[in-house]
Short mmCIF file of C-alpha atoms and ligand atoms in Angstrom, two decimals:
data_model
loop_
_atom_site.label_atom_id
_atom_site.label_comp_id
_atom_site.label_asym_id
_atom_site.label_seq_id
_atom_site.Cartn_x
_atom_site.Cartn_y
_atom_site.Cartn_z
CA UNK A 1 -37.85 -30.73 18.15
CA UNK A 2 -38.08 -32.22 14.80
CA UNK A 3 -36.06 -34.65 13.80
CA UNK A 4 -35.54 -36.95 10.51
CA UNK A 5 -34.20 -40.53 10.88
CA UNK A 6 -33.18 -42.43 8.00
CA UNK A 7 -33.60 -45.36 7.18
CA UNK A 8 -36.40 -47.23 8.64
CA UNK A 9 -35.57 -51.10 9.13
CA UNK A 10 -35.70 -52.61 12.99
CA UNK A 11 -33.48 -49.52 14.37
CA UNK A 12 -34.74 -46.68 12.32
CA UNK A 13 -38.75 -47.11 12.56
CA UNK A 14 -38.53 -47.74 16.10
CA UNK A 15 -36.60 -45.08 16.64
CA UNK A 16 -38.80 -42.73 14.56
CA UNK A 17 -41.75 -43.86 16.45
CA UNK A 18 -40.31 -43.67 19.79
CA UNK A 19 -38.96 -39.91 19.06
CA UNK A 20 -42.46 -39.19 18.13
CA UNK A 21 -44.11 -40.74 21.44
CA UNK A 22 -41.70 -38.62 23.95
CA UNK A 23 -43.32 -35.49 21.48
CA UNK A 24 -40.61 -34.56 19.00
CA UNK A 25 -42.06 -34.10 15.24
CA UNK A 26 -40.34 -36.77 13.40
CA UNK A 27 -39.68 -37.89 9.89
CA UNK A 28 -39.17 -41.74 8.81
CA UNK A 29 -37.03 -41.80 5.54
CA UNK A 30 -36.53 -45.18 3.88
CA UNK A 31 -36.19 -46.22 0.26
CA UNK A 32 -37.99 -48.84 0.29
CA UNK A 33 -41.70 -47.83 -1.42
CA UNK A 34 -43.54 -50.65 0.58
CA UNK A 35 -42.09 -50.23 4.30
CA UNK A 36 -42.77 -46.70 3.67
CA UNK A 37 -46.26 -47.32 3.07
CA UNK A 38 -46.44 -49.64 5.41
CA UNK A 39 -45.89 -47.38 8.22
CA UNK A 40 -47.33 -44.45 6.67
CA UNK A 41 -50.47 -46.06 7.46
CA UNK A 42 -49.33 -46.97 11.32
CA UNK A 43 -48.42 -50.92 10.80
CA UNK A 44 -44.92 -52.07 11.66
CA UNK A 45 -43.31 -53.94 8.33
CA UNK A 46 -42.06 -56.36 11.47
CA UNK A 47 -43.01 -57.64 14.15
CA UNK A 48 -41.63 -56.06 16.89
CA UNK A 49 -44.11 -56.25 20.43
CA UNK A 50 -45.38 -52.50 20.96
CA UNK A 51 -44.53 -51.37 17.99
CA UNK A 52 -47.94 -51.08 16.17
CA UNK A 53 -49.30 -48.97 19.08
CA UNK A 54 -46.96 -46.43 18.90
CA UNK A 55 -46.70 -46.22 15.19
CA UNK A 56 -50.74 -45.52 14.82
CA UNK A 57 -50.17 -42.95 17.85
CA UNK A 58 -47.66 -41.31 16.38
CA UNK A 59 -48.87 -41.09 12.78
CA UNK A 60 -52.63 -40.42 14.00
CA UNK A 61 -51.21 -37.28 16.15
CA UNK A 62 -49.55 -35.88 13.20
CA UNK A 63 -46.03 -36.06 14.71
CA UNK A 64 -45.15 -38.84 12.77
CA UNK A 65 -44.73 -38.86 8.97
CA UNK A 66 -42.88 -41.44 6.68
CA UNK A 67 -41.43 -40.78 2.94
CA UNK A 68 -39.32 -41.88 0.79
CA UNK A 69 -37.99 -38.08 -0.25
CA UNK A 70 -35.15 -36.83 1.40
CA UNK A 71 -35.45 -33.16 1.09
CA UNK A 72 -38.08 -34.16 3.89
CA UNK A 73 -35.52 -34.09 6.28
CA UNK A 74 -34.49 -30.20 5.49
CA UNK A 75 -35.34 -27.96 8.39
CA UNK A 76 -35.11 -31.47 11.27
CA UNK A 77 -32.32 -30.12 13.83
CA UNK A 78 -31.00 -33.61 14.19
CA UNK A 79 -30.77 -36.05 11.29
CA UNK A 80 -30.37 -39.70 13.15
CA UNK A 81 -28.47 -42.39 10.32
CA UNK A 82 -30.07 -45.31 11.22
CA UNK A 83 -29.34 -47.50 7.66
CA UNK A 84 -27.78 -51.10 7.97
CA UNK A 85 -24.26 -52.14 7.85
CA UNK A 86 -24.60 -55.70 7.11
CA UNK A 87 -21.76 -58.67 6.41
CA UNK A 88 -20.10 -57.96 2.95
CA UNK A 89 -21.05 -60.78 0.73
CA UNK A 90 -17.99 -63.06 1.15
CA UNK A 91 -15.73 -61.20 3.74
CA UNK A 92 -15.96 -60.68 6.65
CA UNK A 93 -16.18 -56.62 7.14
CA UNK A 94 -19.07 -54.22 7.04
CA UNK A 95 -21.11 -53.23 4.03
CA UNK A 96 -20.76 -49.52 4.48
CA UNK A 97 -22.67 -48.62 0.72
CA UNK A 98 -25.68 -47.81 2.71
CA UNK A 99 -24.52 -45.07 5.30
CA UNK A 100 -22.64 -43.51 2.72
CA UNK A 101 -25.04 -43.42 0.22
CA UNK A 102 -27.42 -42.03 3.08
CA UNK A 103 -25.09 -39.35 3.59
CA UNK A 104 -24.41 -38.53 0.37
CA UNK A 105 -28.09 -37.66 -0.45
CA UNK A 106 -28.70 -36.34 2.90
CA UNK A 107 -25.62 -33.39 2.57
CA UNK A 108 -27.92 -31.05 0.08
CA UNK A 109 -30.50 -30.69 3.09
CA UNK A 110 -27.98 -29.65 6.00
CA UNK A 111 -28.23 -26.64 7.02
CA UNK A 112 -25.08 -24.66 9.49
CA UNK A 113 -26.02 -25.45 13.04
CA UNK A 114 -27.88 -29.35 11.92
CA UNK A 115 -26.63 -31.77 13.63
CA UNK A 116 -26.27 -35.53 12.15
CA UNK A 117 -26.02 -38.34 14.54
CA UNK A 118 -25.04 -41.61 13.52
CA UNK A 119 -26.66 -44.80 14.88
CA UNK A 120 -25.81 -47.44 12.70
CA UNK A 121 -23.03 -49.83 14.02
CA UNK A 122 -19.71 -49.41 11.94
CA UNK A 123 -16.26 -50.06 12.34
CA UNK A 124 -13.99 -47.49 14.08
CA UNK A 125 -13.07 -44.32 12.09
CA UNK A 126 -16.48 -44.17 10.05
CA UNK A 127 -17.36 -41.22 11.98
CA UNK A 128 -14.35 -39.51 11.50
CA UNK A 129 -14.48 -39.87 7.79
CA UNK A 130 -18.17 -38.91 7.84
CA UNK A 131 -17.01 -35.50 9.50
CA UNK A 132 -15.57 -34.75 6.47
CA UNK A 133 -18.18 -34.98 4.33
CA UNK A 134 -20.86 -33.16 6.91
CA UNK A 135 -19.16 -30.36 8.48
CA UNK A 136 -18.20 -28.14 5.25
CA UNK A 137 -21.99 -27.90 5.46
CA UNK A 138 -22.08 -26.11 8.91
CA UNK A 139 -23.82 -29.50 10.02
CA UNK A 140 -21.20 -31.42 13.08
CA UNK A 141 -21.56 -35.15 13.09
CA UNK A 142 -21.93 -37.06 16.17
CA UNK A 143 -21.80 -40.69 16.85
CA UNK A 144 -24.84 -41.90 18.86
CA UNK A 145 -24.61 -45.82 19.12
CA UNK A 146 -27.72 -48.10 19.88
CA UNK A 147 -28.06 -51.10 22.27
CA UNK A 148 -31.77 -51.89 21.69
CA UNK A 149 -32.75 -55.70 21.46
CA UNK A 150 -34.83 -57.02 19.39
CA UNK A 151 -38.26 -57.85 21.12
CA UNK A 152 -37.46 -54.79 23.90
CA UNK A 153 -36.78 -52.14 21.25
CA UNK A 154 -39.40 -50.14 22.31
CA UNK A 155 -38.50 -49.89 26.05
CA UNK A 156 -34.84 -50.02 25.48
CA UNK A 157 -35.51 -46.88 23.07
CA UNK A 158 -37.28 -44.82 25.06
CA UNK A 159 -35.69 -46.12 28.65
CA UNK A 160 -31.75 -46.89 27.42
CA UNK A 161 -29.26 -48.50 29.90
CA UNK A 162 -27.33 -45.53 29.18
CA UNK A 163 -26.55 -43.13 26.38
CA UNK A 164 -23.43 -42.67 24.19
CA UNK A 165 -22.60 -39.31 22.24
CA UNK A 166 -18.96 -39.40 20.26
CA UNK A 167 -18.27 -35.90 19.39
CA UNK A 168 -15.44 -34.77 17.07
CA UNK A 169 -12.62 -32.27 16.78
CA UNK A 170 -14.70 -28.86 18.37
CA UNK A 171 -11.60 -26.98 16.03
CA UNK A 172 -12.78 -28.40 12.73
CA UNK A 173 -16.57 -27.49 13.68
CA UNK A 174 -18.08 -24.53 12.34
CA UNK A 175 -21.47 -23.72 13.59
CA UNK A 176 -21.97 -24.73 16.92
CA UNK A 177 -19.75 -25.69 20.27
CA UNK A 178 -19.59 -29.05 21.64
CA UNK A 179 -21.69 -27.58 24.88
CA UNK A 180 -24.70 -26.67 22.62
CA UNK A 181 -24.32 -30.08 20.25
CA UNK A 182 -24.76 -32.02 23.59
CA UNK A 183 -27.06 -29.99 25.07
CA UNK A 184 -28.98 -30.70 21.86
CA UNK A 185 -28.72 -34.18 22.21
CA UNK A 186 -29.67 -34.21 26.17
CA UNK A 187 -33.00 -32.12 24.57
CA UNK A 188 -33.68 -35.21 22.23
CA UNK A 189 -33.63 -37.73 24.86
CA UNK A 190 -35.12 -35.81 27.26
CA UNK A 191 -37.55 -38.32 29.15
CA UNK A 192 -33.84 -40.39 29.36
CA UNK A 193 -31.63 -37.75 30.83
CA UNK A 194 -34.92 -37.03 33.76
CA UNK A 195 -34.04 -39.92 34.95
CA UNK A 196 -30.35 -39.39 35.44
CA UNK A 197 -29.89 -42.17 32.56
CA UNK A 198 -25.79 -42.22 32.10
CA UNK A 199 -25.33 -40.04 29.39
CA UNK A 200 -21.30 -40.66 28.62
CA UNK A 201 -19.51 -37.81 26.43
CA UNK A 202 -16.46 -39.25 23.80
CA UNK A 203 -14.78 -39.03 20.95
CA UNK A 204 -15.92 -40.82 17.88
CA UNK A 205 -13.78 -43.51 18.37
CA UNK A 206 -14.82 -44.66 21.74
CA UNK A 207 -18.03 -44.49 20.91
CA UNK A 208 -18.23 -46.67 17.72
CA UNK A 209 -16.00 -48.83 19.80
CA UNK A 210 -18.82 -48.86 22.60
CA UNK A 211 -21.10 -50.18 20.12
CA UNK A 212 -18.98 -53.08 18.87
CA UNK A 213 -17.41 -54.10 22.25
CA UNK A 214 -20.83 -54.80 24.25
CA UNK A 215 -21.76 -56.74 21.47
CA UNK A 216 -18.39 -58.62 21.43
CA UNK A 217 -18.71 -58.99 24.97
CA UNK A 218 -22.16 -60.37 25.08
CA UNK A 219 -20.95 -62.97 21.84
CA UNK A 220 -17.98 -63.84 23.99
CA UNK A 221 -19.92 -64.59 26.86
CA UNK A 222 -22.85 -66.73 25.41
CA UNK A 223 -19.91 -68.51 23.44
CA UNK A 224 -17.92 -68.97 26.75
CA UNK A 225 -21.04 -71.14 28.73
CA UNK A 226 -21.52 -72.72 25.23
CA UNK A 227 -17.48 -74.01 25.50
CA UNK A 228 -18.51 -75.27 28.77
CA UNK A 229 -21.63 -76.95 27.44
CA UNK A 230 -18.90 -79.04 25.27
CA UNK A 231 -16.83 -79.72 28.07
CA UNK A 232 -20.14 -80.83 30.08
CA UNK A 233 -20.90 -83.46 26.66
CA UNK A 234 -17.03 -84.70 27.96
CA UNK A 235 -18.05 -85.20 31.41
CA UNK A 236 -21.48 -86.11 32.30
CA UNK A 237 -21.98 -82.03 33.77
CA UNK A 238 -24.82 -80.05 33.54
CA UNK A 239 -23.91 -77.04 31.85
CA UNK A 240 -27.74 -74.97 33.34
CA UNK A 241 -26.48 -75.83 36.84
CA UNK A 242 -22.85 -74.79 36.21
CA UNK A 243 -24.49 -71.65 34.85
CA UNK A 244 -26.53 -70.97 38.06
CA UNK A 245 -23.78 -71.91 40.20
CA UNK A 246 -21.21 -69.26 38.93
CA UNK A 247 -24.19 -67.25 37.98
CA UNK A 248 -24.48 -65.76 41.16
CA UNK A 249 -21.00 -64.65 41.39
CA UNK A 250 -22.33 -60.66 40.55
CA UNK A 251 -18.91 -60.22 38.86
CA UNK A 252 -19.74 -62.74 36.56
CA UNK A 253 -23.99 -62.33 36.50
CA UNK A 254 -26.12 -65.10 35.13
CA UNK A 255 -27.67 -63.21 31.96
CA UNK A 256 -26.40 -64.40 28.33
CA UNK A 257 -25.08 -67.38 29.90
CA UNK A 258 -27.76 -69.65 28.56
CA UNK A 259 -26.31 -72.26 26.96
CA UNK A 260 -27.60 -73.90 23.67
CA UNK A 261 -27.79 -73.48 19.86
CA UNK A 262 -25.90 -69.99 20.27
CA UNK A 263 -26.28 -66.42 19.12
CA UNK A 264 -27.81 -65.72 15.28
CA UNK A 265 -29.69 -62.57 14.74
CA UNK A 266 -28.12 -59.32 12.49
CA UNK A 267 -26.19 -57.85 14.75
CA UNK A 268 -24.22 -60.18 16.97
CA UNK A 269 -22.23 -62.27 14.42
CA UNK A 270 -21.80 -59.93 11.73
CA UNK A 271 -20.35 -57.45 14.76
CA UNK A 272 -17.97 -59.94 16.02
CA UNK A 273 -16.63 -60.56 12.68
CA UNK A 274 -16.63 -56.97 11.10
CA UNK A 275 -14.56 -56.49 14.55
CA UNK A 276 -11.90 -58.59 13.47
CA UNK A 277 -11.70 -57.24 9.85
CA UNK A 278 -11.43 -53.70 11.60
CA UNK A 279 -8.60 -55.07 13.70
CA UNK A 280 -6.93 -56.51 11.01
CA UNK A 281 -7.11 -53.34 9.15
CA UNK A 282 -5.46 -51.80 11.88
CA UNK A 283 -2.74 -54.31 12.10
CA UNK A 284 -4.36 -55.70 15.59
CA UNK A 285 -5.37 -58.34 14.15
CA UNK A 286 -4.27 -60.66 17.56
CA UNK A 287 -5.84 -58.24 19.80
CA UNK A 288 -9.17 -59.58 19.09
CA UNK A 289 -7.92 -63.02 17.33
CA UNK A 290 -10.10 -64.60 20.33
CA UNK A 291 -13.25 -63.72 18.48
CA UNK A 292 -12.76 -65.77 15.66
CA UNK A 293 -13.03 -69.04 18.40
CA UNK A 294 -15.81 -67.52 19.92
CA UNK A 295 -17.46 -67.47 15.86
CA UNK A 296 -16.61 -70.88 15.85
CA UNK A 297 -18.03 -72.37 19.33
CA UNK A 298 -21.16 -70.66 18.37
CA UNK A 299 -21.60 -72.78 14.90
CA UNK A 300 -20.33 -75.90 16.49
CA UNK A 301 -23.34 -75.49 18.78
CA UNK A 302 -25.41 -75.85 15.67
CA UNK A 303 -23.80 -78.82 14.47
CA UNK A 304 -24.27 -80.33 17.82
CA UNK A 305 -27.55 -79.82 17.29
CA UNK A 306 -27.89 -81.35 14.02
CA UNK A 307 -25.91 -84.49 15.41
CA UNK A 308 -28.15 -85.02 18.45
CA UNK A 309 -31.05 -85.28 16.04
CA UNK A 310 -29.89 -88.00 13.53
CA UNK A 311 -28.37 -90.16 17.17
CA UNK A 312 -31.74 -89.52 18.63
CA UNK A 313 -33.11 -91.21 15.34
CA UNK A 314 -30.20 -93.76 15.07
CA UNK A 315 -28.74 -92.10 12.71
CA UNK A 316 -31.87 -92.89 9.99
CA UNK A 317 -33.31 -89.58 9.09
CA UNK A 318 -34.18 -89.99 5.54
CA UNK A 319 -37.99 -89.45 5.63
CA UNK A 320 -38.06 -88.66 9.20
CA UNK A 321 -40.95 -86.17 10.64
CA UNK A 322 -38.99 -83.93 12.01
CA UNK A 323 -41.00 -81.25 14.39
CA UNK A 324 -38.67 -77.88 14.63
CA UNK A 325 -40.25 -75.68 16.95
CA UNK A 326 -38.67 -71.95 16.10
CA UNK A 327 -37.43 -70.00 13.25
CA UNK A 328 -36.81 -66.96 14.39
CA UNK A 329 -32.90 -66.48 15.89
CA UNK A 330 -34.73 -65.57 19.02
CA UNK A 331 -38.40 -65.23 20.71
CA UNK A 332 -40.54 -61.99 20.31
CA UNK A 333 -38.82 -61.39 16.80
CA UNK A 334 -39.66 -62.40 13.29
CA UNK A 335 -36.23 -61.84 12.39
CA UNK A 336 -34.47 -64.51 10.75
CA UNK A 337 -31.53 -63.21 9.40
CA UNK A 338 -28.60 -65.59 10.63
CA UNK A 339 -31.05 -67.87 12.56
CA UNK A 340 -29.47 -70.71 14.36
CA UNK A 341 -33.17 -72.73 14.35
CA UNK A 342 -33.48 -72.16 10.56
CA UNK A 343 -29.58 -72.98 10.09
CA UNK A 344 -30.46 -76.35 11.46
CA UNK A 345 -34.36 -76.77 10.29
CA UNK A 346 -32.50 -76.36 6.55
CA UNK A 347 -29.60 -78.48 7.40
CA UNK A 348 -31.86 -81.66 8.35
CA UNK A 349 -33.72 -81.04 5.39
CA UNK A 350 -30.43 -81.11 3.71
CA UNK A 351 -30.19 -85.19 4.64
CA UNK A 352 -33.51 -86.20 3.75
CA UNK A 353 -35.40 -85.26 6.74
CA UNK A 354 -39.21 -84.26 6.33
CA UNK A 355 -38.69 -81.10 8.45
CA UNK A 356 -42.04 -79.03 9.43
CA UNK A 357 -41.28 -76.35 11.19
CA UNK A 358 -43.68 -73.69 13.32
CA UNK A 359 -43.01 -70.72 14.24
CA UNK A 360 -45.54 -68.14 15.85
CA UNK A 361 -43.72 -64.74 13.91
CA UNK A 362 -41.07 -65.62 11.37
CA UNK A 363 -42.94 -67.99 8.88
CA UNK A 364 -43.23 -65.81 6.02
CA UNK A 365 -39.95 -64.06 6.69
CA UNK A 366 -38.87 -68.13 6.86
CA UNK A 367 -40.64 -69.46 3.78
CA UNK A 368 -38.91 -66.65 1.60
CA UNK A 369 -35.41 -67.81 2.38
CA UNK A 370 -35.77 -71.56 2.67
CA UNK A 371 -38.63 -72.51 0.16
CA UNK A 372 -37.42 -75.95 0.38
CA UNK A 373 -38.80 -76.23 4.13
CA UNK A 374 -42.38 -76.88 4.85
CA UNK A 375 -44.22 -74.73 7.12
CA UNK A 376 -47.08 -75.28 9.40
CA UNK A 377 -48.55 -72.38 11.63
CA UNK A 378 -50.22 -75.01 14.27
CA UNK A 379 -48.00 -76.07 17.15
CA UNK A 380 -50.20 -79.48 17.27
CA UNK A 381 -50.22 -80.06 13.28
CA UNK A 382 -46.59 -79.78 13.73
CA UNK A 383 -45.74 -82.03 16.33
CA UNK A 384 -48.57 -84.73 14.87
CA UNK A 385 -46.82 -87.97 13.84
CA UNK A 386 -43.15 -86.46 14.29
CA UNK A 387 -40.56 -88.86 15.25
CA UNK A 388 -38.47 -86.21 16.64
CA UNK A 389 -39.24 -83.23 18.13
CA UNK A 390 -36.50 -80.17 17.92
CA UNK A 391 -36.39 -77.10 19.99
CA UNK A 392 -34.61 -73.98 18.73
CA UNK A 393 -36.05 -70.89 19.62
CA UNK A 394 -37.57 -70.36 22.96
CA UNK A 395 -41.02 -69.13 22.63
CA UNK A 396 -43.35 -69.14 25.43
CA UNK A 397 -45.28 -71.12 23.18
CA UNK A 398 -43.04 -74.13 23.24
CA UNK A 399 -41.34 -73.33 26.27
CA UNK A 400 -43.75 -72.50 28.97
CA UNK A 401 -47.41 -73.85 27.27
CA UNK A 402 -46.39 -77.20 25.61
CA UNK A 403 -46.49 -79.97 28.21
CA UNK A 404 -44.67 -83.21 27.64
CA UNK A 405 -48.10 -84.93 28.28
CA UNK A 406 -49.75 -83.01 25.40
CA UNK A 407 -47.15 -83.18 23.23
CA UNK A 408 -46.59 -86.90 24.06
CA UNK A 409 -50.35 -87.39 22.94
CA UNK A 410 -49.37 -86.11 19.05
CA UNK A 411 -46.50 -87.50 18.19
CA UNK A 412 -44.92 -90.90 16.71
CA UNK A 413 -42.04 -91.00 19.14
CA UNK A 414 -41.22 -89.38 22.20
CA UNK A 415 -38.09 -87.91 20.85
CA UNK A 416 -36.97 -84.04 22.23
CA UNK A 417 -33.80 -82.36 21.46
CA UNK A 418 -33.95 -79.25 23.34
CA UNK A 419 -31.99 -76.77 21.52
CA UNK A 420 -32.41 -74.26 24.35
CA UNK A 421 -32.43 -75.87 27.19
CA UNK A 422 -35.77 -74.71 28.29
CA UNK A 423 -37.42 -78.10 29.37
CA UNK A 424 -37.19 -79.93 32.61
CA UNK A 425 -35.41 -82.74 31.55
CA UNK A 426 -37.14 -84.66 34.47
CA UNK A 427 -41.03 -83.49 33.39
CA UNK A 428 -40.02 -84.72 30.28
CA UNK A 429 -38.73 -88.20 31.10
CA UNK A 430 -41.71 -88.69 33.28
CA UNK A 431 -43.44 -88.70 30.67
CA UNK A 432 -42.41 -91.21 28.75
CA UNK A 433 -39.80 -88.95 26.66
CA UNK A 434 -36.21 -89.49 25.84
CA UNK A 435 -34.42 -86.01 26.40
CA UNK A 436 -31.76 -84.37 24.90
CA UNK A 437 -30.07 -81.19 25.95
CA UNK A 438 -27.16 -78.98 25.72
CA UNK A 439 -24.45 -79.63 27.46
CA UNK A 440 -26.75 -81.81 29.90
CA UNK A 441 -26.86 -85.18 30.66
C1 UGA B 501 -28.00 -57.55 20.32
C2 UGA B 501 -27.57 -56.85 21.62
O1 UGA B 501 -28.05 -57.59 22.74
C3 UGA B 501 -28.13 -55.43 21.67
O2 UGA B 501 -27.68 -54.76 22.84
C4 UGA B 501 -27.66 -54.68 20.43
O3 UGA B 501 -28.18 -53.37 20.38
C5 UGA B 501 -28.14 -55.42 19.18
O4 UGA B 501 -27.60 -56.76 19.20
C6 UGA B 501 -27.66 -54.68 17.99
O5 UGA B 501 -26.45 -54.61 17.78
O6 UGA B 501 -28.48 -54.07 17.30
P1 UGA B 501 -30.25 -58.75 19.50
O7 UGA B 501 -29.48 -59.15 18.29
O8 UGA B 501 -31.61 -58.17 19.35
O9 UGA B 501 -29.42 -57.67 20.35
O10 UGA B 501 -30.41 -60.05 20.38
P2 UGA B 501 -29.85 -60.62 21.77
O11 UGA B 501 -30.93 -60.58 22.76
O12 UGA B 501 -28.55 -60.04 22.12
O13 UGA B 501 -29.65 -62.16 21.36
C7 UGA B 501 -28.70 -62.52 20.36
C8 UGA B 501 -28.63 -64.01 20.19
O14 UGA B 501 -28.01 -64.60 21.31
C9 UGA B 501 -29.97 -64.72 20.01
O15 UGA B 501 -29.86 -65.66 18.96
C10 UGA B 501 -30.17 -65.41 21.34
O16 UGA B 501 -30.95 -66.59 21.21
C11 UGA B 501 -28.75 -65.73 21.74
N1 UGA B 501 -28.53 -65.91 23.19
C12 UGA B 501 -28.78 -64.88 24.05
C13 UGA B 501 -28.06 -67.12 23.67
O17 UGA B 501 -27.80 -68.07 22.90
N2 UGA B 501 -27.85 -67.26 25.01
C14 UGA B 501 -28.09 -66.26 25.91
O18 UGA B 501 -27.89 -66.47 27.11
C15 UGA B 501 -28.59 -65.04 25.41
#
């Protein structure tokens, strides 16, 4: 089939490249003159693992192509909206300007019998109001939600937990029945739908809603063992072995209960709070007045954070070497947009710290929005002479390849705050090392 998808930031050019790999003839359309180049000549504008691979594949096969023109997309039977909908600068809802103005330039290229599905995560009715716009053209809109993660995108494109198609009103549809839309969209995902993948069928409400409750969910539940990490500071608990312990309770399941400096990223806290401007809107504001605590927990996590490092350095950080190991807002991403590690990395800075901070991704993505930090790409030159050392985003690097005896042999003081809880506190102490966690003792 060939498809266009537009916009090509971490959805879009993974989709587009993903499309292309399970054969469809796809089109990448951005605005942006440099990411288009950028992948025009098969490199990834991010770092996302497996990307790269597929984007040279796809491009050097022929079924790939990337512009910044969208008449390209005339003559694609599905058009996938894959533009960002982040925070609005100071409130709290969704930044619609780019789907609509995608849609607005996109309507002089549908043809009857296109169909346009939207991927981009917006607040309930979007879709519907879309419709409006698209179907006079004999296009039908459907809503087509995305779970990828960050640093899986690739598999969790092309091998989804399940699929989600909102449909609208067949009675306001001109071309083409709701049967042969999501037939069409069963022929897209086709390598997905061989393996029984759930494919679910709703309206457009349920499945924008889809979207923004999993991530809701998964904020709520990170937030939840991160209330318990506080309630662990109160006691003397450990909040890792609480985890395990109800963990294994498969109603409750031990993923995205690891405790720490909390969720950042672009999706999960501008979601959660979009959600609640949505609700407001709606006059339900109290139906999801919970997520506004679990907003909170998550950035008192990051002021813990910041406390444990001046107590660990009795309460003298002025001129401190301070080693921050992370900048990304998670491993196997160079995304930093609402990163807890830089949120704190900038915060110690703030009170006279002298904060290096490593990172094996995110540097330059780093540097750009906190100048003010230095930066150091070796792990060793990092930790050399620090009298603190900070972790805040999990990288195998720090996490699995750093021993406490090699570190120990670098730095000033045996110092760790571990941000993640990824060290064992005991390896650690036995060598020589005051520990701090989370919500351990
Ligand atoms: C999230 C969702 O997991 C995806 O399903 C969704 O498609 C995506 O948002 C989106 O809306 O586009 P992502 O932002 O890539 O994906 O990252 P996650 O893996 O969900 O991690 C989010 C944050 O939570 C990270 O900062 C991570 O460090 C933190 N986290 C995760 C914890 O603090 N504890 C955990 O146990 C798990």
């Amino acid at each position: 089939m060939r498809l266009s998808v537009i916009g090509c930031g971490y959805l879009g050019a993974v989709h587009a490249a993903a499309m292309a790999s399970i054969g469809h003839d796809v089109v990448g359309i951005d605005v942006d003159e440099a990411k288009v180049t950028a992948l025009r000549s098969g490199s990834a504008p991010f770092f996302e693992p497996g990307l790269p691979e597929l984007l040279s594949e796809g491009v050097a096969s022929g079924r790939l192509s990337f512009t910044t023109d969208m008449a390209a997309a005339s003559g694609s039977s599905v058009h996938f909206l894959a533009v960002g909908t982040p925070q609005t600068a100071g409130a709290h809802a969704a930044d619609l300007t780019y789907v609509n103005s995608a849609v607005e330039q996109l309507l002089p290229h549908l043809r009857p019998g296109d169909i346009v599905a939207g991927k981009s995560t917006v607040p309930v009715g979007t879709a519907a109001r879309l419709a409006e716009l698209i179907e006079p053209t004999g296009a039908t809109l459907v809503w087509n939600p995305e779970f990828l993660r960050e640093g899986w995108a690739v598999e969790d494109t092309i091998d989804p937990d399940r699929l989600v198609v909102g449909t609208g009103d067949a009675s306001s549809r001109g071309a083409r029945s709701t049967t042969d839309v999501i037939q069409t969209m069963k022929d897209v995902y086709h390598t997905a739908v061989a393996k029984d993948t759930p494919f679910i069928v709703t309206d457009y409400a349920t499945a924008e809603l889809v979207k923004v409750a999993a991530n809701a969910f998964l904020a709520t539940k990170i937030s939840f063992i991160n209330a318990m990490a506080e309630i662990a500071e109160a006691t003397g608990a450990d909040v890792t072995q609480l985890a395990d312990a109800i963990g294994y309770d498969g109603r409750i399941g031990r993923r995205f209960l690891g405790a720490g400096l909390g969720f950042g990223g672009g999706c999960l806290p501008k979601d959660i709070r979009a959600f609640t401007a949505r609700a407001e809107e709606l006059g339900r504001a109290e139906s999801v007045a919970f997520l506004r605590e679990i907003d909170a927990i998550n950035l008192r996590r990051r002021d813990r954070a910041v406390d444990l490092v001046v107590n660990a350095l009795d309460g003298v950080v002025f001129q401190k070497k301070v080693a921050v190991l992370g900048a990304a807002f998670k491993p196997h991403s160079d995304d930093i947009r609402d990163s807890p590690a830089l949120d704190v990395a900038a915060r110690l800075k703030g009170l006279g710290a002298d904060v290096v901070v490593t990172d094996p991704q995110a540097l330059e993505n780093a540097a750009r929005v906190h100048p003010q930090l230095t930066y150091e790409p070796s792990l060793d030159e990092t930790l050399r002479d620090a009298d603190v050392v900070v972790l805040v985003t999990e990288w195998d690097e720090y996490r699995r390849q750093l021993t406490p005896e090699h570190a120990g042999s670098l730095v000033a003081q045996r110092v760790v705050v571990d941000g993640r809880n990824s060290y064992d506190p005991v390896a650690w102490r036995a060598a020589g090392w005051t520990y701090y966690g989370m919500g351990r003792p």
